[in-house]
XYZ file of N, CA and C in Angstrom:
285
model
N 32.746 -206.831 -195.911
C 32.532 -206.152 -194.717
C 33.833 -205.608 -193.934
N 34.950 -206.136 -194.178
C 36.282 -205.593 -193.723
C 37.304 -205.418 -194.694
N 36.943 -205.591 -195.977
C 37.866 -205.547 -196.989
C 38.732 -204.118 -197.050
N 37.987 -203.088 -196.412
C 38.679 -201.883 -196.549
C 40.023 -201.993 -195.642
N 39.693 -202.589 -194.349
C 40.657 -202.833 -193.372
C 41.807 -203.865 -193.683
N 41.314 -204.994 -194.142
C 42.115 -206.116 -194.392
C 41.765 -206.625 -195.732
N 42.364 -206.103 -196.811
C 41.906 -206.363 -198.166
C 42.260 -207.729 -198.629
N 43.283 -208.427 -197.923
C 43.751 -209.595 -198.519
C 42.946 -210.782 -197.660
N 42.023 -210.431 -196.913
C 41.405 -211.300 -196.057
C 40.571 -212.482 -196.962
N 40.368 -213.502 -196.366
C 39.318 -214.431 -197.076
C 38.698 -215.321 -196.193
N 38.085 -216.259 -196.764
C 37.163 -217.157 -195.924
C 37.565 -218.740 -196.190
N 37.656 -219.644 -195.188
C 37.892 -221.080 -195.564
C 36.953 -221.546 -196.653
N 35.781 -221.146 -196.594
C 34.804 -221.583 -197.842
C 35.318 -221.302 -199.259
N 35.942 -220.123 -199.432
C 36.409 -219.769 -200.650
C 37.566 -220.660 -201.109
N 38.266 -221.236 -200.299
C 39.293 -222.101 -200.541
C 38.914 -223.633 -200.485
N 37.809 -224.021 -200.316
C 37.308 -225.310 -200.140
C 37.752 -225.985 -198.851
N 37.939 -225.288 -197.613
C 38.539 -225.800 -196.575
C 37.553 -225.837 -195.293
N 36.272 -225.819 -195.622
C 35.323 -225.747 -194.503
C 35.355 -226.849 -193.691
N 35.672 -227.914 -194.229
C 35.472 -229.163 -193.463
C 36.757 -230.009 -193.172
N 37.877 -229.319 -193.417
C 39.177 -229.990 -193.269
C 39.589 -229.991 -191.680
N 40.527 -230.705 -191.413
C 40.979 -231.034 -190.097
C 41.786 -229.462 -189.624
N 41.949 -229.316 -188.477
C 42.625 -228.286 -188.004
C 43.958 -227.897 -188.527
N 44.771 -229.060 -188.441
C 46.185 -229.069 -188.909
C 46.237 -228.735 -190.337
N 45.312 -229.216 -191.224
C 45.430 -229.109 -192.579
C 45.114 -227.581 -192.867
N 44.304 -227.029 -192.180
C 43.875 -225.490 -192.196
C 45.073 -224.639 -191.903
N 45.763 -225.116 -190.705
C 46.980 -224.568 -190.237
C 48.053 -224.563 -191.348
N 48.199 -225.550 -191.969
C 49.286 -225.834 -193.005
C 48.939 -224.799 -194.179
N 47.696 -224.880 -194.446
C 47.272 -223.908 -195.633
C 47.551 -222.358 -195.394
N 47.180 -222.197 -194.196
C 47.271 -220.677 -193.671
C 49.001 -220.282 -193.749
N 49.623 -221.170 -193.207
C 51.006 -221.029 -193.146
C 51.819 -220.934 -194.517
N 51.312 -221.730 -195.438
C 51.912 -221.677 -196.840
C 51.598 -220.562 -197.743
N 50.211 -220.067 -197.232
C 49.709 -218.798 -197.950
C 49.621 -217.583 -197.207
N 50.511 -217.532 -196.119
C 50.648 -216.200 -195.406
C 49.487 -215.611 -195.040
N 48.520 -216.464 -194.349
C 47.359 -216.006 -193.890
C 47.269 -216.203 -192.337
N 46.759 -215.195 -191.718
C 46.393 -215.389 -190.197
C 45.193 -216.169 -190.022
N 44.922 -216.875 -188.989
C 43.708 -217.598 -188.756
C 42.959 -216.720 -187.758
N 41.747 -216.349 -188.010
C 40.788 -215.654 -187.228
C 39.616 -216.782 -186.825
N 39.627 -217.129 -185.486
C 38.862 -218.123 -185.121
C 38.112 -217.899 -183.764
N 37.180 -218.694 -183.498
C 36.571 -218.839 -182.044
C 36.903 -219.990 -181.588
N 37.804 -220.932 -182.199
C 38.117 -222.275 -181.732
C 39.365 -222.321 -181.038
N 39.265 -222.733 -179.799
C 40.533 -222.691 -178.884
C 41.761 -223.584 -179.413
N 41.482 -224.554 -180.390
C 42.252 -225.480 -180.859
C 43.470 -224.740 -181.602
N 43.145 -223.803 -182.304
C 44.104 -222.942 -182.998
C 45.061 -222.193 -182.075
N 44.452 -221.661 -181.053
C 45.365 -221.043 -179.995
C 46.171 -221.960 -179.369
N 45.851 -223.245 -179.212
C 46.692 -224.242 -178.615
C 47.818 -224.583 -179.451
N 47.507 -224.756 -180.912
C 48.532 -224.987 -181.891
C 49.419 -223.777 -181.937
N 48.914 -222.450 -181.998
C 49.942 -221.354 -181.923
C 50.944 -221.382 -180.693
N 50.307 -222.039 -179.429
C 51.255 -222.130 -178.353
C 52.261 -223.160 -178.536
N 51.811 -224.338 -179.239
C 52.763 -225.415 -179.345
C 53.751 -225.268 -180.643
N 53.334 -224.570 -181.642
C 54.103 -224.491 -182.861
C 54.647 -223.006 -183.203
N 54.133 -222.190 -182.622
C 54.575 -220.663 -182.783
C 53.961 -220.319 -184.114
N 54.366 -219.291 -184.687
C 53.875 -218.722 -185.837
C 55.051 -218.764 -186.889
N 54.711 -218.715 -188.218
C 53.415 -218.603 -188.850
C 52.561 -219.964 -188.948
N 51.274 -219.821 -188.940
C 50.390 -218.523 -189.180
C 50.252 -217.915 -187.680
N 49.813 -216.789 -187.858
C 49.305 -216.096 -186.467
C 47.697 -216.463 -186.307
N 47.488 -216.538 -185.149
C 46.089 -216.772 -184.696
C 45.507 -215.543 -184.179
N 44.146 -215.378 -184.385
C 43.485 -214.098 -183.633
C 42.302 -214.932 -183.134
N 42.324 -214.968 -182.025
C 41.347 -215.893 -181.085
C 40.283 -215.044 -180.628
N 38.910 -215.133 -181.012
C 37.921 -214.321 -180.437
C 37.274 -215.018 -179.339
N 37.358 -214.615 -178.190
C 36.870 -215.456 -176.824
C 35.586 -214.699 -176.615
N 34.755 -214.616 -177.354
C 33.381 -213.819 -177.343
C 32.250 -214.653 -177.316
N 32.385 -215.876 -177.469
C 31.165 -216.747 -177.677
C 30.614 -216.694 -179.237
N 29.664 -217.449 -179.438
C 29.172 -217.311 -181.005
C 28.627 -215.867 -181.056
N 28.997 -215.346 -182.171
C 28.712 -213.961 -182.590
C 28.148 -214.036 -184.115
N 27.428 -212.864 -184.440
C 26.856 -212.823 -185.902
C 28.155 -212.492 -186.732
N 28.083 -212.615 -188.004
C 29.189 -212.159 -188.804
C 29.352 -210.484 -188.611
N 28.224 -209.860 -188.527
C 28.400 -208.403 -188.107
C 28.979 -208.044 -187.073
N 28.726 -208.672 -185.976
C 29.537 -208.512 -184.675
C 30.942 -208.888 -184.807
N 31.284 -209.810 -185.555
C 32.599 -210.168 -185.575
C 33.328 -209.121 -186.525
N 32.721 -208.772 -187.534
C 33.346 -207.574 -188.321
C 33.396 -206.237 -187.512
N 32.607 -205.975 -186.616
C 32.742 -204.817 -185.698
C 33.791 -205.029 -184.811
N 33.922 -206.132 -184.144
C 35.309 -206.442 -183.346
C 36.470 -206.315 -184.030
N 36.499 -206.724 -185.136
C 37.783 -206.658 -186.215
C 37.987 -205.041 -186.344
N 37.043 -204.265 -186.570
C 37.156 -202.916 -186.833
C 37.777 -202.355 -185.453
N 37.083 -202.594 -184.374
C 37.361 -201.962 -183.062
C 38.844 -202.195 -182.648
N 39.301 -203.540 -183.141
C 40.666 -203.824 -182.676
C 41.652 -203.835 -183.846
N 41.402 -203.041 -184.852
C 42.253 -202.987 -186.134
C 43.501 -202.526 -185.802
N 43.671 -201.469 -184.962
C 45.388 -201.059 -184.717
C 46.069 -202.178 -183.953
N 45.293 -202.838 -182.933
C 45.904 -203.934 -182.105
C 46.259 -205.155 -183.081
N 45.472 -205.358 -183.963
C 45.642 -206.489 -185.142
C 46.828 -206.275 -185.788
N 46.809 -204.957 -186.338
C 47.935 -204.530 -187.207
C 49.252 -204.705 -186.671
N 49.464 -204.207 -185.264
C 50.663 -204.338 -184.545
C 51.077 -205.873 -184.240
N 49.926 -206.466 -183.979
C 50.134 -207.986 -183.630
C 50.747 -208.677 -184.871
N 50.292 -208.242 -186.108
C 50.880 -208.883 -187.443
C 52.361 -208.697 -187.601
N 52.806 -207.734 -187.152
C 54.268 -207.377 -187.323
C 55.231 -207.799 -186.118
N 54.456 -208.066 -184.841
C 55.332 -208.465 -183.799
C 55.667 -210.013 -183.887
N 56.973 -210.282 -184.185
C 57.519 -211.578 -184.303
C 57.469 -212.458 -183.029
N 57.266 -211.733 -181.840
C 57.479 -212.551 -180.645
C 56.136 -213.161 -180.075
N 55.003 -212.799 -180.651
C 53.717 -213.425 -180.317
C 53.059 -214.121 -181.544
N 52.359 -215.221 -181.222
C 51.835 -216.000 -182.017
C 50.258 -215.994 -182.009
N 49.711 -215.490 -180.946
C 48.062 -215.644 -180.753
C 47.744 -214.391 -180.064
N 46.835 -213.823 -180.624
C 46.162 -212.634 -179.976
C 44.736 -212.984 -179.551
N 44.419 -212.735 -178.483
C 43.080 -212.951 -177.868
C 42.260 -211.771 -177.692
N 41.117 -211.815 -178.403
C 40.267 -210.592 -178.307
C 38.922 -210.979 -177.489
N 38.658 -210.189 -176.417
C 37.330 -210.468 -175.661
C 36.390 -209.565 -176.148
């Protein structure tokens, strides 16, 4: 759904990480140069404590369908791209 914009994106299920602790997922993302896209405030808190990498994209939209999340990613693609290269910011909040 978003591979045209973010071709290297993946999902935790693909890596067998659906049920791991937040810190383990954090370390996986850091070791593999992934950003974490989430609705979970815990990752935003980790970004505040630990900085990046990994970077965190935090959707503050409440529960949304996969289609709605893909639409949000598309609408904010330029902001996300700028965030990815900004070394001074660890977390991007999207409303």
